[in-house]
Amino acid sequence: MIQLTIHLGRNNYVVKVEGTAEGTNTTINAGNGNDVINVSGPPDEDGDPGPGGGNREREGSVDKVASILTVNGELGIDQLNLIDNLDPTGDTVTVTDMTIGMGPSDSFFGPNGGVIYTSIATLQLFLGLGGDHGFVESTHAETETFIFGGDGDEEILVRNGFGTASDIRNLLDVHGGKGQDQLVVDDAAESAATTVTITGQQVGAGVNDNLF
């Protein structure tokens, strides 16, 4: 089978994607409801519940996503959660305004895995136990993006392919975890005059700021 398509109904759904089959692209069309799509599977074959005691809605690994998963939010206020917090390996993940984990060096999902998303109000990434590397190239104007660090030493770089931060079009909220985490906002190639405000919790959120 090369394609699996699921159409959700008019009410609110909670969908859990534990994995996808190799060679089978999977599409979820979320319909009219306010839906929550959780992508997270057991981190190993014996289903070890991990430190959370089996709360599988907020624990697991995305390693079993082995093909392209497309989530179309359609109507409603939809949330997409990618939960990799029990993955012991350090991964690389690229986030753009349409894709997750589809960069040339990415290892966030299983081999040949990746996510395409449209019409998502809230996107959340929960990183794993190893030291992960995140590259945020762009965010969608309709999507608030949240990244939660895990136990490892995470490095998050915000920069597009032109060497600026100008493709961050909505809220990007980065939460460090238990490790020695680093957040780098790289605008070094920007040639235009720029105003940026830095506070104890925010960068570029001032009234007249135009960093992003």
Tab-separated table of C-alpha atoms in Angstrom:
chain	number	residue	atom	x	y	z
A	1	MET	CA	0.000	0.000	0.000
A	2	ILE	CA	1.474	3.351	-1.000
A	3	GLN	CA	-1.105	5.704	0.564
A	4	LEU	CA	-3.325	5.684	3.664
A	5	THR	CA	-5.797	8.594	4.030
A	6	ILE	CA	-7.985	9.202	7.078
A	7	HIS	CA	-10.793	11.781	7.085
A	8	LEU	CA	-11.933	12.889	10.530
A	9	GLY	CA	-15.473	14.059	11.237
A	10	ARG	CA	-17.181	17.246	12.357
A	11	ASN	CA	-16.638	16.830	16.099
A	12	ASN	CA	-13.441	16.976	18.161
A	13	TYR	CA	-10.980	14.093	17.807
A	14	VAL	CA	-7.911	12.945	19.726
A	15	VAL	CA	-5.732	10.881	17.402
A	16	LYS	CA	-2.607	8.965	18.387
A	17	VAL	CA	-0.148	8.018	15.655
A	18	GLU	CA	2.264	5.422	17.025
A	19	GLY	CA	3.989	4.857	13.710
A	20	THR	CA	3.611	4.578	9.950
A	21	ALA	CA	4.451	1.724	7.603
A	22	GLU	CA	7.537	1.874	5.431
A	23	GLY	CA	6.565	2.863	1.910
A	24	THR	CA	3.054	3.959	2.921
A	25	ASN	CA	2.516	7.697	3.075
A	26	THR	CA	-0.181	8.577	5.601
A	27	THR	CA	-2.500	11.591	5.455
A	28	ILE	CA	-4.860	12.790	8.187
A	29	ASN	CA	-7.510	15.327	7.150
A	30	ALA	CA	-8.782	16.724	10.427
A	31	GLY	CA	-12.166	18.055	9.338
A	32	ASN	CA	-14.203	20.665	11.213
A	33	GLY	CA	-13.437	19.878	14.865
A	34	ASN	CA	-10.829	21.156	17.300
A	35	ASP	CA	-8.556	18.145	17.091
A	36	VAL	CA	-5.403	16.956	18.860
A	37	ILE	CA	-2.958	14.774	16.914
A	38	ASN	CA	-0.333	13.061	19.094
A	39	VAL	CA	2.578	11.400	17.300
A	40	SER	CA	4.244	9.073	19.797
A	41	GLY	CA	4.883	5.359	20.053
A	42	PRO	CA	6.495	3.030	22.603
A	43	PRO	CA	10.257	3.637	22.541
A	44	ASP	CA	11.088	-0.066	22.403
A	45	GLU	CA	9.504	-3.334	21.419
A	46	ASP	CA	8.605	-4.436	24.946
A	47	GLY	CA	6.593	-1.268	25.539
A	48	ASP	CA	8.543	-0.117	28.598
A	49	PRO	CA	6.284	2.573	30.117
A	50	GLY	CA	9.226	4.765	31.078
A	51	PRO	CA	9.523	7.162	34.004
A	52	GLY	CA	6.014	8.523	33.558
A	53	GLY	CA	4.411	5.235	34.547
A	54	GLY	CA	2.620	4.670	31.263
A	55	ASN	CA	1.026	8.026	30.431
A	56	ARG	CA	1.321	7.346	26.715
A	57	GLU	CA	-0.445	10.531	25.678
A	58	ARG	CA	2.634	12.542	26.675
A	59	GLU	CA	5.460	9.992	26.496
A	60	GLY	CA	7.233	7.984	23.864
A	61	SER	CA	9.286	8.165	20.683
A	62	VAL	CA	8.620	9.146	17.085
A	63	ASP	CA	11.154	6.657	15.713
A	64	LYS	CA	8.416	4.412	14.279
A	65	VAL	CA	7.306	7.089	11.818
A	66	ALA	CA	8.923	5.446	8.796
A	67	SER	CA	7.276	7.339	5.927
A	68	ILE	CA	5.731	10.749	5.236
A	69	LEU	CA	2.922	11.692	7.622
A	70	THR	CA	0.790	14.620	6.417
A	71	VAL	CA	-1.539	16.346	8.874
A	72	ASN	CA	-4.032	18.788	7.351
A	73	GLY	CA	-5.784	20.693	10.104
A	74	GLU	CA	-8.474	21.997	7.749
A	75	LEU	CA	-11.149	23.806	9.808
A	76	GLY	CA	-11.155	24.081	13.608
A	77	ILE	CA	-8.345	24.905	16.032
A	78	ASP	CA	-5.994	21.945	15.779
A	79	GLN	CA	-2.909	20.907	17.747
A	80	LEU	CA	-0.075	18.670	16.549
A	81	ASN	CA	2.219	17.150	19.218
A	82	LEU	CA	5.436	15.309	18.303
A	83	ILE	CA	6.498	13.478	21.456
A	84	ASP	CA	10.014	12.009	21.504
A	85	ASN	CA	10.849	12.450	25.183
A	86	LEU	CA	11.753	8.789	25.825
A	87	ASP	CA	14.138	8.496	22.876
A	88	PRO	CA	17.628	7.861	24.317
A	89	THR	CA	19.523	8.943	21.196
A	90	GLY	CA	20.550	12.465	20.247
A	91	ASP	CA	18.692	13.472	17.090
A	92	THR	CA	18.696	16.276	14.538
A	93	VAL	CA	15.402	17.888	13.537
A	94	THR	CA	14.616	20.730	11.133
A	95	VAL	CA	11.418	22.752	11.488
A	96	THR	CA	9.981	24.846	8.648
A	97	ASP	CA	6.626	26.474	8.047
A	98	MET	CA	5.395	23.284	6.348
A	99	THR	CA	7.627	20.375	7.404
A	100	ILE	CA	9.278	18.735	10.406
A	101	GLY	CA	12.222	16.371	10.339
A	102	MET	CA	12.771	16.505	6.584
A	103	GLY	CA	16.173	18.192	6.453
A	104	PRO	CA	18.981	16.338	4.648
A	105	SER	CA	20.730	15.394	7.909
A	106	ASP	CA	17.640	14.881	10.079
A	107	SER	CA	17.258	11.781	12.242
A	108	PHE	CA	14.249	12.734	14.390
A	109	PHE	CA	11.926	10.133	12.843
A	110	GLY	CA	12.683	6.676	11.554
A	111	PRO	CA	14.390	6.159	8.180
A	112	ASN	CA	12.407	7.934	5.421
A	113	GLY	CA	10.071	9.457	8.015
A	114	GLY	CA	8.925	13.068	8.100
A	115	VAL	CA	5.915	15.282	8.779
A	116	ILE	CA	4.129	17.746	6.515
A	117	TYR	CA	1.548	19.988	8.188
A	118	THR	CA	-1.019	22.606	7.154
A	119	SER	CA	-3.627	24.658	9.051
A	120	ILE	CA	-2.260	23.778	12.494
A	121	ALA	CA	-2.849	26.309	15.287
A	122	THR	CA	-0.355	24.836	17.776
A	123	LEU	CA	2.732	22.747	17.020
A	124	GLN	CA	4.639	21.187	19.934
A	125	LEU	CA	7.925	19.246	19.813
A	126	PHE	CA	9.090	17.317	22.875
A	127	LEU	CA	12.766	16.418	22.509
A	128	GLY	CA	14.388	13.295	23.921
A	129	LEU	CA	16.885	12.037	26.470
A	130	GLY	CA	19.965	12.536	24.280
A	131	GLY	CA	21.514	15.784	23.130
A	132	ASP	CA	19.302	16.954	20.276
A	133	HIS	CA	20.042	19.547	17.593
A	134	GLY	CA	17.119	21.628	16.353
A	135	PHE	CA	17.143	23.914	13.327
A	136	VAL	CA	14.183	26.286	13.060
A	137	GLU	CA	14.300	27.754	9.563
A	138	SER	CA	10.787	29.218	9.491
A	139	THR	CA	7.410	29.097	11.199
A	140	HIS	CA	3.955	29.457	9.691
A	141	ALA	CA	2.021	32.680	10.234
A	142	GLU	CA	-0.977	30.697	11.523
A	143	THR	CA	0.990	28.351	13.801
A	144	GLU	CA	2.376	28.927	17.292
A	145	THR	CA	5.415	26.674	17.719
A	146	PHE	CA	6.666	25.276	21.044
A	147	ILE	CA	9.893	23.298	21.564
A	148	PHE	CA	10.505	21.525	24.879
A	149	GLY	CA	14.008	20.326	25.709
A	150	GLY	CA	14.541	16.910	27.253
A	151	ASP	CA	17.236	15.583	29.569
A	152	GLY	CA	20.111	16.066	27.124
A	153	ASP	CA	22.173	19.096	26.139
A	154	GLU	CA	20.032	20.612	23.405
A	155	GLU	CA	21.147	23.126	20.766
A	156	ILE	CA	18.438	25.111	18.975
A	157	LEU	CA	19.470	27.308	16.031
A	158	VAL	CA	16.992	29.805	14.582
A	159	ARG	CA	18.097	30.747	11.054
A	160	ASN	CA	16.760	30.408	7.540
A	161	GLY	CA	18.671	29.336	4.447
A	162	PHE	CA	19.716	32.930	3.765
A	163	GLY	CA	21.343	33.369	7.180
A	164	THR	CA	18.635	35.518	8.797
A	165	ALA	CA	15.808	35.077	11.315
A	166	SER	CA	13.227	36.860	9.195
A	167	ASP	CA	11.101	33.772	8.483
A	168	ILE	CA	9.825	33.429	12.061
A	169	ARG	CA	6.250	34.598	11.472
A	170	ASN	CA	4.481	33.666	14.703
A	171	LEU	CA	5.304	32.802	18.311
A	172	LEU	CA	8.317	30.524	18.756
A	173	ASP	CA	8.495	29.408	22.390
A	174	VAL	CA	11.586	27.406	23.405
A	175	HIS	CA	11.741	25.732	26.835
A	176	GLY	CA	15.038	24.306	28.050
A	177	GLY	CA	15.068	20.929	29.773
A	178	LYS	CA	17.357	19.384	32.360
A	179	GLY	CA	20.545	19.661	30.300
A	180	GLN	CA	22.882	22.502	29.398
A	181	ASP	CA	20.767	23.905	26.602
A	182	GLN	CA	21.641	26.592	24.046
A	183	LEU	CA	19.405	28.805	21.924
A	184	VAL	CA	21.031	30.698	19.057
A	185	VAL	CA	19.154	33.300	16.998
A	186	ASP	CA	21.328	33.966	13.943
A	187	ASP	CA	20.552	37.081	11.874
A	188	ALA	CA	24.137	37.688	10.762
A	189	ALA	CA	23.348	37.944	7.036
A	190	GLU	CA	20.601	40.551	7.461
A	191	SER	CA	21.384	43.788	5.562
A	192	ALA	CA	18.331	45.856	6.560
A	193	ALA	CA	18.173	48.121	9.610
A	194	THR	CA	16.769	46.083	12.470
A	195	THR	CA	15.346	46.786	15.921
A	196	VAL	CA	15.312	44.030	18.546
A	197	THR	CA	14.313	44.032	22.204
A	198	ILE	CA	15.772	41.480	24.634
A	199	THR	CA	14.232	40.750	28.033
A	200	GLY	CA	14.702	37.984	30.566
A	201	GLN	CA	12.225	35.790	28.698
A	202	GLN	CA	11.786	37.190	25.187
A	203	VAL	CA	13.700	38.197	22.071
A	204	GLY	CA	12.217	40.406	19.386
A	205	ALA	CA	8.804	40.927	20.986
A	206	GLY	CA	9.022	44.709	21.397
A	207	VAL	CA	6.421	46.964	19.839
A	208	ASN	CA	8.764	48.294	17.138
A	209	ASP	CA	10.892	45.171	16.691
A	210	ASN	CA	11.502	43.744	13.229
A	211	LEU	CA	14.085	41.034	13.872
A	212	PHE	CA	11.587	38.341	12.910
